[in-house]
Structures are given as structure tokens and as C-alpha cells.
JSON list of C-alpha atoms and ligand atoms in Angstrom, two decimals:
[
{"chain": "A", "resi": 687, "resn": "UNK", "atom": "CA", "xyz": [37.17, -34.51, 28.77]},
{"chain": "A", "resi": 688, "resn": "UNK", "atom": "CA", "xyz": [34.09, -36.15, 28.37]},
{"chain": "A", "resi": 689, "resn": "UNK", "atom": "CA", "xyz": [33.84, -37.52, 31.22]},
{"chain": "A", "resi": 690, "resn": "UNK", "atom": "CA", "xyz": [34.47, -34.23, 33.07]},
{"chain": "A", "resi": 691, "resn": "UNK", "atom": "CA", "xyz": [31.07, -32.83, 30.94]},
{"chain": "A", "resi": 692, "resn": "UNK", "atom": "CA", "xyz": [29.42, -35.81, 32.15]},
{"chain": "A", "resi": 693, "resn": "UNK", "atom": "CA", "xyz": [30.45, -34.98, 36.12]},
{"chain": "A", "resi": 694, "resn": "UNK", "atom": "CA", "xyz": [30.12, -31.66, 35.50]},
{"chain": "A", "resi": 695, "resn": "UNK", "atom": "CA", "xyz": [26.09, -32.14, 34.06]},
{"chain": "A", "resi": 696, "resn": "UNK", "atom": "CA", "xyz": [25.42, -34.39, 37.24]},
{"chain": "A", "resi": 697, "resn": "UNK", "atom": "CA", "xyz": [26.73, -31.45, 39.63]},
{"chain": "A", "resi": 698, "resn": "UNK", "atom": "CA", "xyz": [24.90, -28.46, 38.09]},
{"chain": "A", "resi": 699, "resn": "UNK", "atom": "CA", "xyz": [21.89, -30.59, 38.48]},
{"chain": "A", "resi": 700, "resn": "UNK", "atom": "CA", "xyz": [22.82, -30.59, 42.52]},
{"chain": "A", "resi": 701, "resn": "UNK", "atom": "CA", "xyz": [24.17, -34.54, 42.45]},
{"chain": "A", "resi": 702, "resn": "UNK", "atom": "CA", "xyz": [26.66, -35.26, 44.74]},
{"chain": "A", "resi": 703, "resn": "UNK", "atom": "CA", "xyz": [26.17, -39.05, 44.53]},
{"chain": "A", "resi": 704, "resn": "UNK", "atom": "CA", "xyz": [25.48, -41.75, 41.88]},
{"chain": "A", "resi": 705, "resn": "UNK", "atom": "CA", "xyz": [24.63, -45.52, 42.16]},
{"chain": "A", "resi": 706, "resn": "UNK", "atom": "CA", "xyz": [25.70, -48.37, 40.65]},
{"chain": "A", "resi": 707, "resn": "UNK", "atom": "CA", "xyz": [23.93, -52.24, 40.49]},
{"chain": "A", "resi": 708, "resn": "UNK", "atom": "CA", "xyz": [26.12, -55.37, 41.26]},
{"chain": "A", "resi": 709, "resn": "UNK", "atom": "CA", "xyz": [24.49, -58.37, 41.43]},
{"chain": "A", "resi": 710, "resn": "UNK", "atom": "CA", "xyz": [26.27, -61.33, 41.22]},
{"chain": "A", "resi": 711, "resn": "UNK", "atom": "CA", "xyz": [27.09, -63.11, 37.92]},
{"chain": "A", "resi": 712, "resn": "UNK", "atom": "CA", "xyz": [26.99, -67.01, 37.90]},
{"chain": "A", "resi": 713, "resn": "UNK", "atom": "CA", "xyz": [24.83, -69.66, 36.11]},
{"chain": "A", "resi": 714, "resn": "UNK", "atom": "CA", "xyz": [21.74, -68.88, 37.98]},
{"chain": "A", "resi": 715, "resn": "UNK", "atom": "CA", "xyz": [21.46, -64.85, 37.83]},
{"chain": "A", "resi": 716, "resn": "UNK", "atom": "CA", "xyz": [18.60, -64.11, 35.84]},
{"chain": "A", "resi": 717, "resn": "UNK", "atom": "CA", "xyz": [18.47, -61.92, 32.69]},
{"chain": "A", "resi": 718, "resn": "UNK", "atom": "CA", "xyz": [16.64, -58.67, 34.08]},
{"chain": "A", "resi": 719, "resn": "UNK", "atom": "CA", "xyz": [19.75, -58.61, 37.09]},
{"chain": "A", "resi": 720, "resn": "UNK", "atom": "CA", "xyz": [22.44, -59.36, 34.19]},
{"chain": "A", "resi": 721, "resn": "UNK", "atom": "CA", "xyz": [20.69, -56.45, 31.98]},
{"chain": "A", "resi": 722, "resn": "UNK", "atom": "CA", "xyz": [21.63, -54.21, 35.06]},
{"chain": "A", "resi": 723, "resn": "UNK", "atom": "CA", "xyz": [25.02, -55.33, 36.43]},
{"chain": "A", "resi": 724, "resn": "UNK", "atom": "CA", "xyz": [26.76, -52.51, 36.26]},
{"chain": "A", "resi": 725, "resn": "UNK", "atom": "CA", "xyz": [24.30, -49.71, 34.93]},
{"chain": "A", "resi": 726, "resn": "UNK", "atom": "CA", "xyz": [24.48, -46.06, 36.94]},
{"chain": "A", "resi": 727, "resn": "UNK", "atom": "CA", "xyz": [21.73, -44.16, 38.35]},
{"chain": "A", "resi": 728, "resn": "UNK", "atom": "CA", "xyz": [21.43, -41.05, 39.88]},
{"chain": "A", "resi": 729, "resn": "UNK", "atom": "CA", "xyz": [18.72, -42.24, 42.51]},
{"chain": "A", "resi": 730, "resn": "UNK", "atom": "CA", "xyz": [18.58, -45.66, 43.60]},
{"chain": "A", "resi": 731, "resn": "UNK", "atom": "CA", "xyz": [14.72, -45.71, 43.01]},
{"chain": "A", "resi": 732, "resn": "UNK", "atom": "CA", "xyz": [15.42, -45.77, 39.58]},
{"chain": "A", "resi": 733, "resn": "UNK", "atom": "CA", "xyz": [16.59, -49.23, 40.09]},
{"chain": "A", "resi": 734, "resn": "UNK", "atom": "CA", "xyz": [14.32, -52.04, 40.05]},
{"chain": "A", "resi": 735, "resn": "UNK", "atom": "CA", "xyz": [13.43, -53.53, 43.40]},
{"chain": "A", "resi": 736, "resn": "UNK", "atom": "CA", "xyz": [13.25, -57.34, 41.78]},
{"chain": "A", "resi": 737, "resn": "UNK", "atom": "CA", "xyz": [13.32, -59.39, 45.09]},
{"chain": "A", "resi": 738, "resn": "UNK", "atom": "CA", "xyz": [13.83, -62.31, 43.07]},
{"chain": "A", "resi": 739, "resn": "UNK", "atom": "CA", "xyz": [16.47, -64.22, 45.03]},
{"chain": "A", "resi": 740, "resn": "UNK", "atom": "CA", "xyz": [19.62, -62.74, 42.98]},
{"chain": "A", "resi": 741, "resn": "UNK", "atom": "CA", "xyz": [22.09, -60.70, 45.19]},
{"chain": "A", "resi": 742, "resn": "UNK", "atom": "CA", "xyz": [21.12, -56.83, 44.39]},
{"chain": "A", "resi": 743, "resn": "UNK", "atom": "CA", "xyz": [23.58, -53.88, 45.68]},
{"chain": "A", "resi": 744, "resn": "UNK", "atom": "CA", "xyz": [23.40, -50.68, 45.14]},
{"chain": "A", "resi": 745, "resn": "UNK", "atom": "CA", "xyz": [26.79, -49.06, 45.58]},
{"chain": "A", "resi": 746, "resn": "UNK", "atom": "CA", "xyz": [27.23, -45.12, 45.69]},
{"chain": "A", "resi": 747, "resn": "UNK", "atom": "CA", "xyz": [30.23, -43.24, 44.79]},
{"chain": "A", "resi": 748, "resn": "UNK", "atom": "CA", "xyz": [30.86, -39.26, 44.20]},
{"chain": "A", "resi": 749, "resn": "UNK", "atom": "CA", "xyz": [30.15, -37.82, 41.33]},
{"chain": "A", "resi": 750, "resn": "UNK", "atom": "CA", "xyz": [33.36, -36.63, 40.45]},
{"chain": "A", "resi": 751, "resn": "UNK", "atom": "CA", "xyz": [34.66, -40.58, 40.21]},
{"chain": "A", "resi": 752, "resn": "UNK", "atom": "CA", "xyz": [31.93, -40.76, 37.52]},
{"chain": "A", "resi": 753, "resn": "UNK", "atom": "CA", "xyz": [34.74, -41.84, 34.98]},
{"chain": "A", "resi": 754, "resn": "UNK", "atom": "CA", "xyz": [36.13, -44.51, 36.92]},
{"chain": "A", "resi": 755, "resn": "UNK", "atom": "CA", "xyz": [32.83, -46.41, 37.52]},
{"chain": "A", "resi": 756, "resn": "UNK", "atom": "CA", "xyz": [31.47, -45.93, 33.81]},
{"chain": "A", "resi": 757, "resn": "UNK", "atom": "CA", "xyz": [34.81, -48.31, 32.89]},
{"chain": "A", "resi": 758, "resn": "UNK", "atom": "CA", "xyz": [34.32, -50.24, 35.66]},
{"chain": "A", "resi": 759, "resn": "UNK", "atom": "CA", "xyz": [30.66, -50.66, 34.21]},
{"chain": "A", "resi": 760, "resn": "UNK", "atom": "CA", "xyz": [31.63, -51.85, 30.83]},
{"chain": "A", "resi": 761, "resn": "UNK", "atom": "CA", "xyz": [34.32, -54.12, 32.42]},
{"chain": "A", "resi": 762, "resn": "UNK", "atom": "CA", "xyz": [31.26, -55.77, 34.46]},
{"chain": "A", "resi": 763, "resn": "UNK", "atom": "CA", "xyz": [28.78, -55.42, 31.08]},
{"chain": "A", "resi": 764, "resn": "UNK", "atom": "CA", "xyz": [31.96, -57.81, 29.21]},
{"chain": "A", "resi": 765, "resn": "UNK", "atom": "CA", "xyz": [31.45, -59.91, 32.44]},
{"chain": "A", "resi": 766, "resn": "UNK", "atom": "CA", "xyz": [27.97, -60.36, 31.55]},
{"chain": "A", "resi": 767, "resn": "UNK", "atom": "CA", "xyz": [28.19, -61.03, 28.15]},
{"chain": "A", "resi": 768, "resn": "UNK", "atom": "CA", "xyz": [30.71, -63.72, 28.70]},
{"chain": "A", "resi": 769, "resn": "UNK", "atom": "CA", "xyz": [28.16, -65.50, 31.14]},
{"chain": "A", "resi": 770, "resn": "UNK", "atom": "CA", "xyz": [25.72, -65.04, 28.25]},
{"chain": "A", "resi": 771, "resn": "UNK", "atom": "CA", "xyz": [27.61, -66.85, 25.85]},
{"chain": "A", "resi": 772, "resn": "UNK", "atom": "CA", "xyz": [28.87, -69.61, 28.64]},
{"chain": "A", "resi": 773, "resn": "UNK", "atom": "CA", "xyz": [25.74, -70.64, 29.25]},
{"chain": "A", "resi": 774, "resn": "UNK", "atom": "CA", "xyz": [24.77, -70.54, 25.42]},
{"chain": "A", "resi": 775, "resn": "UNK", "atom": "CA", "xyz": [27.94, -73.18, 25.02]},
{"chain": "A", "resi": 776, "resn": "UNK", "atom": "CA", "xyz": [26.77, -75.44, 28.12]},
{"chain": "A", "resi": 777, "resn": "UNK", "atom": "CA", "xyz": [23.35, -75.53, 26.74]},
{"chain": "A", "resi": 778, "resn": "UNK", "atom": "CA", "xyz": [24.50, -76.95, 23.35]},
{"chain": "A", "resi": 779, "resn": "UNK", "atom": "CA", "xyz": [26.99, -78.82, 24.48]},
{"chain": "A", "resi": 780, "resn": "UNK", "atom": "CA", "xyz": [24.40, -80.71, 26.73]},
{"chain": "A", "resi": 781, "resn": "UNK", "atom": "CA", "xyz": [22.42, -81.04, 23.05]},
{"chain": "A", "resi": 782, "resn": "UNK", "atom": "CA", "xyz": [24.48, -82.45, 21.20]},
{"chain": "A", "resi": 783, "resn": "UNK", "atom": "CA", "xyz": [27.14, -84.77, 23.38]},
{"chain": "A", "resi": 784, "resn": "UNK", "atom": "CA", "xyz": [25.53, -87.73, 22.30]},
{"chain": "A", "resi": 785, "resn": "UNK", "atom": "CA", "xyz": [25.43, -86.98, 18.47]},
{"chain": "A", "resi": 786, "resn": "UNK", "atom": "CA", "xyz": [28.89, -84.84, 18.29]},
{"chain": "A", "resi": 787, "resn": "UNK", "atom": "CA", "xyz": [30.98, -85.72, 21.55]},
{"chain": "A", "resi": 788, "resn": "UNK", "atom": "CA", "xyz": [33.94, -83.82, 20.04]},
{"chain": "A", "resi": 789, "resn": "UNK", "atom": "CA", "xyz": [31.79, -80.91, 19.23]},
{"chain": "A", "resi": 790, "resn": "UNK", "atom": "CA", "xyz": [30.30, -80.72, 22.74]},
{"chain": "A", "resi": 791, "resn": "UNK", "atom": "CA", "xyz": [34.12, -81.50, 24.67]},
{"chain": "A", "resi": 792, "resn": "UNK", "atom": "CA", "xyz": [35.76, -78.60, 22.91]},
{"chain": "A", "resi": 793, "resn": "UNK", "atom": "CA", "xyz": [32.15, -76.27, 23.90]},
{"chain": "A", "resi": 794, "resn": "UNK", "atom": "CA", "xyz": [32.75, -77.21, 27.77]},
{"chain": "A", "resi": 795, "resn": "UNK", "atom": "CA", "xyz": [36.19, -76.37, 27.45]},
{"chain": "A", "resi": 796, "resn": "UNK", "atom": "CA", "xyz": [35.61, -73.12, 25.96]},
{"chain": "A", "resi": 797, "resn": "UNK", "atom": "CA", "xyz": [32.92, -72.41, 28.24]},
{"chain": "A", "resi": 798, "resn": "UNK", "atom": "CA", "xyz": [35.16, -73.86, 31.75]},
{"chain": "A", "resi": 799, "resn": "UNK", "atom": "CA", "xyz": [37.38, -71.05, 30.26]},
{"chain": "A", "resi": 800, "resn": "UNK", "atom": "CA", "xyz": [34.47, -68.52, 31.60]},
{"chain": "A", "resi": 801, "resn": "UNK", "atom": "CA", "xyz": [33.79, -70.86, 34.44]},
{"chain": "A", "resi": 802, "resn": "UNK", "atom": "CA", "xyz": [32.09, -73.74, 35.30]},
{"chain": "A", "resi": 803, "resn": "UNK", "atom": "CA", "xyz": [29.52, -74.81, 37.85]},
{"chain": "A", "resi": 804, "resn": "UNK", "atom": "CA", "xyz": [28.82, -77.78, 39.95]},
{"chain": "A", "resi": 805, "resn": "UNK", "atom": "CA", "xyz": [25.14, -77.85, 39.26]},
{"chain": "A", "resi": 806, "resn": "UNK", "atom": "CA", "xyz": [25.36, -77.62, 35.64]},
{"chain": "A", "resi": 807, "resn": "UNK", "atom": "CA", "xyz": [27.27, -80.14, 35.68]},
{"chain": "A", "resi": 808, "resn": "UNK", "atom": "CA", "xyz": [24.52, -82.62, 37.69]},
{"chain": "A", "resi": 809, "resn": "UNK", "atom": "CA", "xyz": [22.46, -81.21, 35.30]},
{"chain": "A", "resi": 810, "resn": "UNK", "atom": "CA", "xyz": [24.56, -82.50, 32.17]},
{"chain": "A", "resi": 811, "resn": "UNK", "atom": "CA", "xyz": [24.86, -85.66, 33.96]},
{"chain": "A", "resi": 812, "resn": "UNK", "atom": "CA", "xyz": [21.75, -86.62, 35.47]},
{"chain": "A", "resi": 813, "resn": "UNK", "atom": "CA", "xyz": [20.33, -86.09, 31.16]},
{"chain": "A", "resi": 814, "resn": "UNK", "atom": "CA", "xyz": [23.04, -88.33, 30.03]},
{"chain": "A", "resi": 815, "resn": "UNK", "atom": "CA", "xyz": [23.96, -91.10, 32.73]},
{"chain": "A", "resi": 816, "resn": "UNK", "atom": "CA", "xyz": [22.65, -93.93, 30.23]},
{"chain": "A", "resi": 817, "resn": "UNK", "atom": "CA", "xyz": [25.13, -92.93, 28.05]},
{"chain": "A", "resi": 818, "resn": "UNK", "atom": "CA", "xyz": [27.82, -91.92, 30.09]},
{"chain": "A", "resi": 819, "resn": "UNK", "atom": "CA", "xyz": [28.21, -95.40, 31.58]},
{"chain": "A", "resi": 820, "resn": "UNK", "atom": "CA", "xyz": [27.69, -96.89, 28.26]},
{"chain": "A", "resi": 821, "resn": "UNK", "atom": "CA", "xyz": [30.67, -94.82, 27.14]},
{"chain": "A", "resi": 822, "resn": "UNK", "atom": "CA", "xyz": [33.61, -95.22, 29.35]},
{"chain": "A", "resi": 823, "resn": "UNK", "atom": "CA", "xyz": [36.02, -93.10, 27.20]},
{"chain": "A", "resi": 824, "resn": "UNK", "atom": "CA", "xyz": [33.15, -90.32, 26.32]},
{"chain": "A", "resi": 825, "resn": "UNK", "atom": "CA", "xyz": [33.01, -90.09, 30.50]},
{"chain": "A", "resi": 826, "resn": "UNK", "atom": "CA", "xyz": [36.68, -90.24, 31.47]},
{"chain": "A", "resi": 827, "resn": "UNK", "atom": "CA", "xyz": [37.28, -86.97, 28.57]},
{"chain": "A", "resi": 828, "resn": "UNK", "atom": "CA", "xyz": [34.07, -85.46, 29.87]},
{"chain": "A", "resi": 829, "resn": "UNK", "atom": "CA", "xyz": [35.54, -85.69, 33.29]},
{"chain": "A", "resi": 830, "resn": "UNK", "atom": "CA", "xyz": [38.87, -84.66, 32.28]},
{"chain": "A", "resi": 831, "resn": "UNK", "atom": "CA", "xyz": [37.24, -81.16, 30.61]},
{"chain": "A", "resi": 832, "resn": "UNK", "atom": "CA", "xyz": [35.56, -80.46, 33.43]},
{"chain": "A", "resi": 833, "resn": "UNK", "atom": "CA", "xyz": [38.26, -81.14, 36.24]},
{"chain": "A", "resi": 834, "resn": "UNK", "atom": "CA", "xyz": [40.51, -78.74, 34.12]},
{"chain": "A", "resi": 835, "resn": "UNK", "atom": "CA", "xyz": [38.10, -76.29, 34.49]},
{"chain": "A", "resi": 836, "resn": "UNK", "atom": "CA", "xyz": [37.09, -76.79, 37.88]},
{"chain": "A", "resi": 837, "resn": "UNK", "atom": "CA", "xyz": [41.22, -76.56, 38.85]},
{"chain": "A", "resi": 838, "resn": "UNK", "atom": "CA", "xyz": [41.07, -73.35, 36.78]},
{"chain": "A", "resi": 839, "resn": "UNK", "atom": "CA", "xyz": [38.04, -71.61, 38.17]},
{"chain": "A", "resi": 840, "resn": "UNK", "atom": "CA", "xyz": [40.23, -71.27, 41.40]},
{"chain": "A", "resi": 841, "resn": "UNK", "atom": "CA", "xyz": [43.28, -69.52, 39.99]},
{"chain": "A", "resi": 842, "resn": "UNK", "atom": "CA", "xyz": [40.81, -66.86, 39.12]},
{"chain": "A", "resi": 843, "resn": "UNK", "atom": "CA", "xyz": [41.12, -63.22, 41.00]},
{"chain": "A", "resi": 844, "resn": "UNK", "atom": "CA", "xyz": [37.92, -63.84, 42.69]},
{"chain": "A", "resi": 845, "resn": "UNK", "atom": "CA", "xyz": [39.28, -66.86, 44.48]},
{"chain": "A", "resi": 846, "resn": "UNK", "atom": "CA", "xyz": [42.31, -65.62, 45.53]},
{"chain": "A", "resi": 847, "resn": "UNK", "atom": "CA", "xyz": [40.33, -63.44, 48.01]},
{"chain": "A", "resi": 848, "resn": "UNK", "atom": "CA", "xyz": [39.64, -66.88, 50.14]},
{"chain": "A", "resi": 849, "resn": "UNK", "atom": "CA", "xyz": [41.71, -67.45, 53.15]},
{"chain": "A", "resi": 850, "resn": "UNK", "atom": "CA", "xyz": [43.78, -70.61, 51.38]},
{"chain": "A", "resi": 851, "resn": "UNK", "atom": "CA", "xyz": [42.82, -73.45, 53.34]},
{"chain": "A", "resi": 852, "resn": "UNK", "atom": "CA", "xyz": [39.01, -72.68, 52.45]},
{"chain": "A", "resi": 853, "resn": "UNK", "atom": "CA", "xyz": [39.97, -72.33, 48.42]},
{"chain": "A", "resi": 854, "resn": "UNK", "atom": "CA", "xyz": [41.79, -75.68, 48.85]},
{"chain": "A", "resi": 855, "resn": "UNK", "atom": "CA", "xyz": [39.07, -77.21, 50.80]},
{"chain": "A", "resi": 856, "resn": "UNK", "atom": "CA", "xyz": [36.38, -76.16, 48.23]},
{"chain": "A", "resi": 857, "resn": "UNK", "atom": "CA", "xyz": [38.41, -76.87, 45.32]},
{"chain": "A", "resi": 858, "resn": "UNK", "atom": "CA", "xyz": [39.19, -80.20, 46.38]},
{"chain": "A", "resi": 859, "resn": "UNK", "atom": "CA", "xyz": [35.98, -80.87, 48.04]},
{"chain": "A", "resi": 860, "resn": "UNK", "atom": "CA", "xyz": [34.42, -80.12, 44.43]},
{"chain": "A", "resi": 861, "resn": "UNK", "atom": "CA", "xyz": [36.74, -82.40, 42.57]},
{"chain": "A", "resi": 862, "resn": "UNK", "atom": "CA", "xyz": [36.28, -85.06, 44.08]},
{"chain": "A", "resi": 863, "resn": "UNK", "atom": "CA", "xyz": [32.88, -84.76, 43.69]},
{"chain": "A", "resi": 864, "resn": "UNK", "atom": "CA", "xyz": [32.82, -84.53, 40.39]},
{"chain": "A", "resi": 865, "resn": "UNK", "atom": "CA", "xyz": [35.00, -87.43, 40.32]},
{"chain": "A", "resi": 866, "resn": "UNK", "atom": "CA", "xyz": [31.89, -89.18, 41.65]},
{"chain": "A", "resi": 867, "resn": "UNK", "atom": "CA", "xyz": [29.60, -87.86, 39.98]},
{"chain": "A", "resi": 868, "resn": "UNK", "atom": "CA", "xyz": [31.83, -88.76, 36.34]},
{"chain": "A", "resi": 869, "resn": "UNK", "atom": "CA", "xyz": [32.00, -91.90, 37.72]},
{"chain": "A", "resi": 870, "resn": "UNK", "atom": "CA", "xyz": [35.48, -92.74, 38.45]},
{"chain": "B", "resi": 2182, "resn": "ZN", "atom": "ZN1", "xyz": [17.43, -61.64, 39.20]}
]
């Protein structure tokens, strides 16, 4: 019901269309696209323009499917918050994996449940190669964390959308390098 007051307010005001911001979410979208993933607009004006790199489209829809795209928006705003978070356990994790391995293993794991990216992953390793080949146990558990997630990041939906022989030649291609790049 609400949502028919809400399609119905759009239409007396002589909307036939509304818009609605994707951008997409991985490590490297910034925070003004992630604020808007997902918001509606009645004019794509009203969107900001950002030009900053991050993919930016602005899908319309009819009015009438107004309901439909509002929970489609919060499913996309839970999206973003779950990146938020991610990166808020990769970030500590990276802190603290010399003073509290355990601590920082069971982070990555939670956040390779979200997902997990090859360049974070240079990144966690180019800060602590001294102590990753120091540590020969910390490295093969690092690398173990990680593969697990990698595997898992391509049983996701998203994936699935690949013809199979490119999700198998990606998912392998990026295992093995992180094989390499954990030193086995
Ligand atoms: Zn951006």
C-alpha cells in the first residue's frame, strides 16, 4: 500500500520514469559511489556526475515498478555495507598479522566470506614478505585462508554468469598466482 502512495505521488507529479545508480562494488569503489549504489532519482541530473574512474549507470524503470527497485535498493545498500565492513576486516587484519596471526587468519576468513581481491592481497604481502618467509607455517595458513576464499568467490551468483571455461581459467589463473605470490 505504501508503495502504491509512493507511485501514485511520482505520477500526479507527471513522472513516468525514475533512475537508479549502480556502480560497481569491489575493493576499489570509492565512498561517494558506495553512498549512492542503489539510491532513486526522479531525474538523472540529480545524480552526481563524479567521473572518477568508478563504473556509474544510471538505469530507468517505470514508475509503477517503484516497489520492486526500492527492495532491490536496500538489497544493493546491504551489498555496500558488507564491502564496508570487508575492507574494515582486511585493513586490521593487515595490522595486526604480525602481533595476533590468529586474530588476523580468522578476519581474512570472515572477510573472503564477502570476497576477496587479488590486489589486496599483493598489498598484504608486499607489507609483510620479511615475515612471511620468516614464518613458513604463518604463510602456508595465510595461503590456505585466502585460496578458500579465492575458490569461493567463484561459486558466487555473479560468476556463474561467465561462460565456464573463462570462470575456470580466471579462477585457476588466480590461484596459482597466489600460490606464487604465498610462496609455495
Ligand atoms: Zn567513485
Amino acid at each position: 500500500m505504501l508503495n502504491g502512495l509512493r507511485v501514485l505521488a511520482q505520477l500526479v507529479r507527471g513522472r513516468r520514469k525514475l533512475y537508479q545508480y549502480y556502480t560497481n562494488v569491489t575493493w576499489r569503489t570509492c565512498e561517494r559511489c558506495l553512498d549512492w549504489h542503489g539510491r532513486i532519482r526522479a531525474r538523472p541530473e540529480r545524480f552526481p556526475d563524479v567521473g572518477d574512474g568508478c563504473p556509474r549507470h544510471l538505469l530507468s524503470f517505470p514508475v509503477r515498478q517503484l516497489g520492486d527497485y526500492r527492495a532491490k535498493s536496500r538489497e544493493m545498500a546491504e551489498v555496500v555495507r558488507r564491502e564496508r565492513q570487508r575492507r574494515i576486516w582486511v585493513r586490521e587484519a593487515e595490522e595486526i598479522l604480525e602481533s595476533d596471526s590468529e586474530r588476523a587468519l580468522q578476519l581474512l576468513q570472515e572477510a573472503g566470506c564477502v570476497d576477496v581481491y587479488i590486489p589486496e592481497v599483493e598489498r598484504l604481502a608486499a607489507r609483510h614478505r620479511a615475515l612471511l618467509r620468516s614464518d613458513r607455517e604463518l604463510c602456508a595458513r595465510l595461503r590456505e585462508v585466502l585460496l578458500e576464499s579465492w575458490h569461493e568467490k567463484f561459486a558466487l551468483p555473479r560468476y556463474e554468469r561467465l561462460p565456464e571455461r573463462m570462470r575456470e581459467e580466471h579462477e585457476q589463473g588466480g590461484a596459482r598466482y597466489l600460490e606464487e605470490l604465498l610462496g609455495r
